[in-house]
Coordinates of C-alpha atoms (C1' of nucleotides) in Angstrom, one line a residue:
Chain A
X2 CA -23.4 30.5 -29.9
X3 CA -20.4 30.3 -31.7
X4 CA -21.5 29.0 -34.5
X5 CA -19.4 30.7 -37.0
X6 CA -16.9 28.3 -38.6
X7 CA -13.5 29.5 -39.3
X8 CA -14.2 30.3 -42.8
X9 CA -16.7 32.9 -41.4
X10 CA -15.3 34.4 -38.5
X11 CA -13.9 37.7 -40.4
X12 CA -17.0 38.7 -41.7
X13 CA -18.6 41.0 -39.6
X14 CA -22.2 39.9 -40.9
X15 CA -21.1 36.1 -39.4
X16 CA -20.3 38.0 -36.1
X17 CA -23.5 39.7 -36.1
X18 CA -25.8 36.3 -36.6
X19 CA -23.6 35.0 -34.0
X20 CA -25.1 37.0 -31.4
X21 CA -28.6 37.2 -32.6
X22 CA -28.9 34.3 -34.6
X23 CA -31.4 32.4 -32.8
X24 CA -34.8 32.5 -33.5
X25 CA -36.0 34.2 -30.2
X26 CA -33.3 36.9 -29.7
X27 CA -34.5 39.1 -32.2
X28 CA -38.3 39.0 -30.9
X29 CA -37.0 39.9 -27.7
X30 CA -35.2 42.6 -28.6
X31 CA -38.0 44.1 -31.1
X32 CA -40.2 43.9 -27.2
X33 CA -37.1 45.7 -25.5
X34 CA -37.4 48.4 -28.1
X35 CA -41.4 48.4 -27.5
X36 CA -40.4 49.0 -23.8
X37 CA -40.6 45.7 -22.2
X38 CA -38.4 44.9 -19.1
X39 CA -39.9 42.1 -17.0
X40 CA -39.7 38.9 -17.6
X41 CA -43.3 38.3 -17.6
X42 CA -44.1 40.9 -19.8
X43 CA -41.6 39.3 -22.4
X44 CA -43.1 36.0 -21.7
X45 CA -46.6 37.2 -22.2
X46 CA -45.5 39.0 -25.4
X47 CA -43.8 36.3 -27.0
X48 CA -45.7 33.4 -25.8
X49 CA -42.6 32.2 -25.2
X50 CA -41.4 28.7 -22.8
X51 CA -40.1 30.4 -19.3
X52 CA -37.0 28.2 -19.6
X53 CA -36.3 29.5 -23.1
X54 CA -36.9 33.3 -22.2
X55 CA -34.6 32.6 -19.3
X56 CA -31.8 31.3 -21.2
X57 CA -32.4 33.9 -24.2
X58 CA -32.4 36.8 -21.6
X59 CA -28.9 35.1 -20.2
X60 CA -27.4 35.1 -23.6
X61 CA -28.3 38.7 -24.4
X62 CA -27.1 40.1 -21.7
X63 CA -23.7 37.9 -22.0
X64 CA -23.5 39.3 -25.8
X65 CA -24.4 42.9 -24.1
X66 CA -27.2 43.8 -25.7
X67 CA -29.3 43.8 -22.4
X68 CA -28.4 44.9 -19.2
X69 CA -29.6 43.5 -15.9
X70 CA -30.9 46.0 -13.1
X71 CA -32.3 44.7 -9.8
X72 CA -35.4 46.1 -8.8
X73 CA -36.1 44.7 -5.5
X74 CA -33.7 42.3 -3.2
X75 CA -35.4 39.4 -1.3
X76 CA -36.0 37.6 -3.5
X77 CA -33.3 39.6 -6.1
X78 CA -35.2 40.4 -9.6
X79 CA -34.1 42.4 -12.4
X80 CA -35.6 44.7 -15.0
X81 CA -33.8 44.4 -18.6
X82 CA -32.9 47.4 -20.7
X83 CA -31.3 47.8 -23.8
X84 CA -27.6 48.7 -24.0
X85 CA -25.7 50.8 -26.4
X86 CA -25.1 48.1 -28.5
X87 CA -28.5 46.8 -28.4
X88 CA -30.1 50.1 -29.2
X89 CA -27.4 50.0 -32.2
X90 CA -29.4 47.1 -33.3
X91 CA -32.2 49.2 -34.0
X92 CA -31.6 50.0 -38.0
X93 CA -31.1 46.2 -38.6
X94 CA -34.8 45.6 -37.2
X95 CA -36.5 48.7 -38.8
X96 CA -34.7 47.0 -42.1
X97 CA -36.3 43.5 -41.2
X98 CA -39.6 45.1 -40.8
X99 CA -39.7 47.4 -43.3
X100 CA -38.5 44.1 -45.8
X101 CA -41.2 42.1 -44.4
X102 CA -44.1 44.6 -44.7
X103 CA -42.6 44.8 -48.5
X104 CA -43.2 41.3 -49.4
X105 CA -45.0 39.0 -46.9
X106 CA -47.7 41.5 -46.2
X107 CA -50.4 41.1 -48.5
X108 CA -53.1 41.9 -46.6
X109 CA -51.4 45.0 -45.5
X110 CA -48.8 46.6 -42.8
X111 CA -49.3 45.6 -39.5
X112 CA -46.8 47.7 -37.9
X113 CA -45.5 50.9 -39.7
X114 CA -42.7 53.6 -38.7
X115 CA -44.2 57.1 -38.1
X116 CA -43.1 60.3 -37.7
X117 CA -44.0 61.0 -33.5
X118 CA -45.3 64.7 -34.7
X119 CA -47.5 64.4 -37.4
X120 CA -47.8 60.1 -37.2
X121 CA -47.8 60.1 -41.0
X122 CA -46.1 56.9 -42.2
X123 CA -42.2 57.2 -42.9
X124 CA -40.4 55.0 -45.3
X125 CA -36.8 54.1 -44.1
X126 CA -34.1 53.8 -46.7
X127 CA -30.6 52.9 -46.1
X128 CA -28.4 56.0 -47.3
X129 CA -25.0 57.1 -47.5
X130 CA -24.5 59.2 -44.4
X131 CA -22.4 62.1 -46.3
X132 CA -24.4 62.4 -49.3
X133 CA -27.7 60.9 -48.8
X134 CA -27.7 58.3 -51.7
X135 CA -29.4 55.1 -51.1
X136 CA -26.1 52.5 -50.8
X137 CA -28.4 49.7 -52.1
X138 CA -27.5 51.1 -55.6
X139 CA -25.2 49.1 -57.0
X140 CA -23.9 51.4 -59.4
X141 CA -22.7 53.9 -57.1
X142 CA -21.8 51.8 -53.9
X143 CA -20.0 48.0 -53.1
X144 CA -18.4 46.2 -50.2
X145 CA -15.1 46.2 -50.4
X146 CA -12.4 44.1 -48.1
X147 CA -11.5 46.7 -44.9
X148 CA -8.1 47.1 -43.3
X149 CA -8.6 44.1 -41.1
X150 CA -9.7 41.5 -44.0
X151 CA -8.2 38.1 -43.7
X152 CA -7.1 35.8 -46.7
X153 CA -10.3 34.2 -46.6
X154 CA -11.9 37.5 -46.6
X155 CA -9.8 38.8 -49.5
X156 CA -10.4 35.8 -51.8
X157 CA -14.2 36.4 -51.7
X158 CA -13.8 39.8 -53.3
X159 CA -11.1 38.4 -55.8
X160 CA -13.6 36.1 -56.8
X161 CA -16.7 38.6 -57.0
X162 CA -14.4 40.6 -59.5
X163 CA -13.0 38.0 -60.9
X164 CA -16.7 37.0 -62.1
X165 CA -17.6 40.4 -62.5
X166 CA -15.0 40.7 -65.3
X167 CA -16.0 37.7 -67.0
X168 CA -19.4 38.7 -67.3
X169 CA -18.6 42.2 -68.8
X170 CA -16.5 40.9 -71.5
X171 CA -18.7 38.0 -72.7
Chain B
X8 CA -40.0 27.2 -41.4
X9 CA -43.4 28.4 -40.0
X10 CA -41.6 28.6 -36.4
X11 CA -44.0 31.9 -36.3
X12 CA -46.3 31.0 -33.2
X13 CA -49.9 32.4 -33.4
X14 CA -49.0 35.5 -31.5
X15 CA -46.5 36.4 -33.7
X16 CA -47.1 36.0 -36.9
X17 CA -48.7 39.0 -37.6
X18 CA -45.6 40.6 -36.9
X19 CA -43.3 41.9 -40.0
X20 CA -40.2 40.9 -38.0
X21 CA -41.3 37.9 -37.3
X22 CA -42.1 36.8 -40.7
X23 CA -39.4 38.2 -42.1
X24 CA -37.3 35.9 -39.4
X25 CA -39.5 33.1 -40.9
X26 CA -37.7 33.5 -44.3
X27 CA -34.4 34.2 -43.1
X28 CA -34.4 33.1 -39.4
X29 CA -31.6 29.7 -39.8
X30 CA -28.0 30.4 -39.3
X31 CA -26.6 29.8 -43.4
X32 CA -29.6 31.5 -45.0
X33 CA -28.1 34.8 -44.6
X34 CA -24.5 34.0 -45.3
X35 CA -25.8 32.3 -48.3
X36 CA -27.5 35.5 -49.1
X37 CA -24.6 37.7 -48.2
X38 CA -22.7 35.2 -51.0
X39 CA -25.3 35.7 -53.7
X40 CA -24.8 39.6 -53.5
X41 CA -20.9 38.8 -53.3
X42 CA -22.2 37.3 -57.2
X43 CA -21.8 33.4 -56.5
X44 CA -24.4 31.7 -58.3
X45 CA -23.1 27.7 -58.5
X46 CA -23.5 25.2 -55.8
X47 CA -19.7 24.4 -55.4
X48 CA -19.1 28.3 -55.1
X49 CA -21.3 28.2 -52.5
X50 CA -19.8 25.6 -51.0
X51 CA -16.1 26.4 -51.0
X52 CA -16.9 30.1 -49.6
X53 CA -19.0 29.1 -46.7
X54 CA -17.5 25.2 -45.8
X55 CA -20.8 24.4 -45.4
X56 CA -21.9 20.5 -46.0
X57 CA -23.5 19.9 -49.4
X58 CA -27.1 18.4 -48.1
X59 CA -27.4 21.6 -45.7
X60 CA -26.8 23.7 -48.7
X61 CA -29.1 21.8 -50.8
X62 CA -31.9 22.2 -48.4
X63 CA -31.1 25.9 -47.6
X64 CA -31.1 26.4 -51.1
X65 CA -34.0 24.9 -52.0
X66 CA -35.8 26.9 -48.7
X67 CA -34.9 30.2 -50.2
X68 CA -36.1 29.2 -53.8
X69 CA -39.3 28.2 -52.0
X70 CA -39.3 31.3 -50.5
X71 CA -38.9 33.4 -53.5
X72 CA -35.5 34.9 -52.2
X73 CA -33.3 32.9 -55.1
X74 CA -34.5 31.6 -58.1
X75 CA -33.2 28.8 -60.3
X76 CA -31.9 29.0 -63.7
X77 CA -30.9 25.8 -65.8
X78 CA -27.8 26.3 -67.2
X79 CA -26.9 22.7 -68.5
X80 CA -29.2 19.6 -69.4
X81 CA -28.0 16.1 -69.3
X82 CA -27.7 16.4 -66.4
X83 CA -29.8 19.2 -65.5
X84 CA -27.5 21.9 -63.4
X85 CA -28.8 24.9 -62.3
X86 CA -27.5 28.6 -61.2
X87 CA -29.2 30.3 -58.2
X88 CA -29.9 33.9 -58.7
X89 CA -31.3 36.8 -56.2
X90 CA -34.8 37.8 -57.0
X91 CA -36.0 41.0 -56.3
X92 CA -37.3 39.8 -52.8
X93 CA -34.0 38.6 -52.5
X94 CA -31.8 41.9 -53.4
X95 CA -34.6 43.8 -51.5
X96 CA -32.9 42.1 -48.6
X97 CA -29.8 44.3 -48.8
X98 CA -30.7 46.9 -46.6
X99 CA -30.9 44.5 -44.0
X100 CA -27.7 42.9 -44.8
X101 CA -25.9 45.9 -44.6
X102 CA -27.4 47.4 -41.2
X103 CA -26.3 43.9 -40.2
X104 CA -22.9 44.4 -41.5
X105 CA -22.4 47.9 -40.1
X106 CA -23.6 46.5 -36.5
X107 CA -21.0 43.9 -36.7
X108 CA -18.3 46.4 -37.8
X109 CA -19.5 48.9 -35.0
X110 CA -19.6 46.2 -32.1
X111 CA -17.8 43.2 -32.9
X112 CA -14.6 44.0 -34.7
X113 CA -11.9 45.4 -32.4
X114 CA -8.9 44.5 -34.3
X115 CA -10.6 46.5 -37.2
X116 CA -13.4 46.3 -40.1
X117 CA -13.3 43.3 -42.5
X118 CA -15.5 44.5 -44.8
X119 CA -16.6 48.0 -45.4
X120 CA -18.9 50.1 -48.0
X121 CA -17.2 51.9 -50.3
X122 CA -18.2 54.2 -53.4
X123 CA -17.4 52.9 -56.4
X124 CA -16.4 55.9 -58.1
X125 CA -13.6 57.0 -55.6
X126 CA -13.1 53.8 -53.7
X127 CA -14.2 56.1 -50.3
X128 CA -15.6 54.3 -47.6
X129 CA -19.0 55.2 -46.8
X130 CA -21.4 54.7 -43.7
X131 CA -24.8 53.4 -44.3
X132 CA -27.3 55.3 -42.2
X133 CA -31.2 54.3 -41.8
X134 CA -33.0 57.3 -42.7
X135 CA -36.8 58.7 -43.8
X136 CA -36.9 58.8 -47.3
X137 CA -38.7 61.7 -47.4
X138 CA -36.7 64.3 -44.7
X139 CA -33.6 62.5 -44.6
X140 CA -33.4 62.5 -40.8
X141 CA -32.7 59.2 -39.2
X142 CA -35.1 57.2 -38.4
X143 CA -33.3 55.7 -35.4
X144 CA -34.2 59.2 -33.9
X145 CA -36.4 57.8 -30.7
X146 CA -37.8 61.4 -30.5
X147 CA -38.8 62.0 -34.1
X148 CA -39.6 58.5 -35.3
X149 CA -41.5 55.5 -33.9
X150 CA -43.1 52.2 -34.7
X151 CA -47.2 52.3 -34.6
X152 CA -50.1 49.7 -35.5
X153 CA -50.5 49.8 -39.1
X154 CA -53.8 49.1 -41.2
X155 CA -53.5 45.3 -41.0
X156 CA -52.4 44.9 -37.3
X157 CA -54.7 42.3 -35.6
X158 CA -55.6 42.4 -31.8
X159 CA -52.3 40.8 -30.4
X160 CA -50.4 43.8 -32.4
X161 CA -52.6 46.3 -31.1
X162 CA -52.4 45.7 -27.3
X163 CA -48.3 45.4 -27.8
X164 CA -48.5 49.0 -28.2
X165 CA -51.4 49.8 -25.9
X166 CA -48.9 48.1 -23.3
X167 CA -46.2 50.3 -24.7
X168 CA -47.9 53.5 -24.2
X169 CA -48.9 52.9 -21.1
X170 CA -45.6 51.8 -20.0
X171 CA -44.6 55.5 -21.4
X172 CA -47.2 57.0 -19.2
X173 CA -46.2 56.2 -16.4
X174 CA -42.8 57.0 -17.1
X175 CA -43.2 60.0 -17.8
X176 CA -45.5 61.2 -14.9
X177 CA -43.0 59.2 -12.4
Chain C
dC24 C1' -44.7 37.5 -10.0
dA25 C1' -40.0 36.1 -11.4
dG26 C1' -37.8 32.8 -12.5
dT27 C1' -35.2 27.8 -11.6
dA28 C1' -35.0 22.7 -12.6
dT29 C1' -36.2 18.7 -15.6
dC30 C1' -37.8 15.9 -19.5
dC31 C1' -38.6 15.6 -24.1
dT32 C1' -39.1 16.2 -29.2
dG33 C1' -37.8 18.3 -33.9
dT34 C1' -34.6 19.6 -36.8
dC35 C1' -30.7 22.1 -38.0
dC36 C1' -26.0 20.8 -38.8
dG37 C1' -22.1 18.2 -39.8
dA38 C1' -19.8 13.9 -42.0
dT39 C1' -19.5 11.1 -45.2
dA40 C1' -20.6 8.0 -49.4
dC41 C1' -22.8 7.7 -53.6
dT42 C1' -24.5 9.1 -58.7
dG43 C1' -24.8 11.0 -63.5
Chain D
dC5 C1' -19.2 19.7 -60.9
dA6 C1' -23.7 19.3 -58.6
dG7 C1' -25.9 17.4 -56.3
dT8 C1' -28.8 13.2 -53.1
dA9 C1' -29.1 9.7 -49.4
dT10 C1' -28.2 8.3 -45.2
dC11 C1' -26.7 8.4 -40.3
dG12 C1' -25.7 10.5 -35.4
dG13 C1' -24.7 14.6 -32.3
dA14 C1' -26.2 18.8 -30.4
dC15 C1' -29.1 21.9 -29.0
dA16 C1' -33.2 25.2 -30.1
dG17 C1' -36.9 25.4 -28.3
dG18 C1' -41.3 23.1 -25.8
dA19 C1' -44.1 21.4 -21.6
dT20 C1' -44.7 20.9 -16.6
dA21 C1' -43.7 21.3 -12.1
dC22 C1' -41.7 23.8 -8.7
dT23 C1' -39.8 27.9 -5.5
dG24 C1' -39.6 32.3 -2.9

DNA sequence: CAGTATCCTGTCCGATACTG
DNA sequence: CAGTATCGGACAGGATACTG
């Protein structure tokens, strides 16, 4: 972990990636959302080497995404549950899912999101909570430096705006 | 690429990760969303080794997330632009951003999403497009096997539902 | 069943030097 | 400026054996 170089450590995206950037982490979380809790459940589902699973689970626990709960002594054994921080990762997972469905599933969708009551297929969109308008609409929304932005982050936006400027005047 | 093992290759999340799973890929996309297009712009912003940048850019082009456009001959030089597939990645980025802000920014938020007209801070939420209700509400929505689900995928859901069953009856 | 302990390999990634 | 070429190291990840 802590791959984030100095230039990027102020960026929330880089920080997130620092926690879940490794290949297996997100798939383990996926299975945690599916309700898996035990070592061998994860192992069978993922077909991952046991030492790797052990390492990744420990990592996710350390980052506060999963929490270990003992369910027996002698020998001590645990189940792994999503913490609040882990559950909050859900939008990322579902966005990833939607993106994969849209672009990498020529044969059709293998996993979909549905409404429980009706079983009806549902399409997840990212919107502004207050107004309900899609935040992906670049005419309406943009990213901007926040209160804790450091110099590097600010510079990034300065460059962006300068570039926009030249585009609109040329 | 193509790290996805057989067990997972039917999963849309795994497929997505196959495209953007490497550490730098997502940060390069981040900068592409910030409007960067040239090699050295990326390099300065990210502080990445040139060979790595070269490889990752080539990878993203190959996966159809970026597209190269020549802007001079002799020597031939390109700019890199987001394709539609790349732009569609935005919800994932913003979800990652929101998650990072919420959980890994004790000193405050460094990057925020704002409404362009007002400059007002905005909170992105993932909702069902039709009803506007948050898809993260597990009481209302769930994931389910889709039309292209294979045996492995189906089994995953069968196990999930079986586990839910035992939880509710115990 | 739930892991730990070892060993090995691939490759991601960094540093640096070079070119038109 | 926009890359390519090479070298090396660290570590993610795989295979396997072992334990209570």
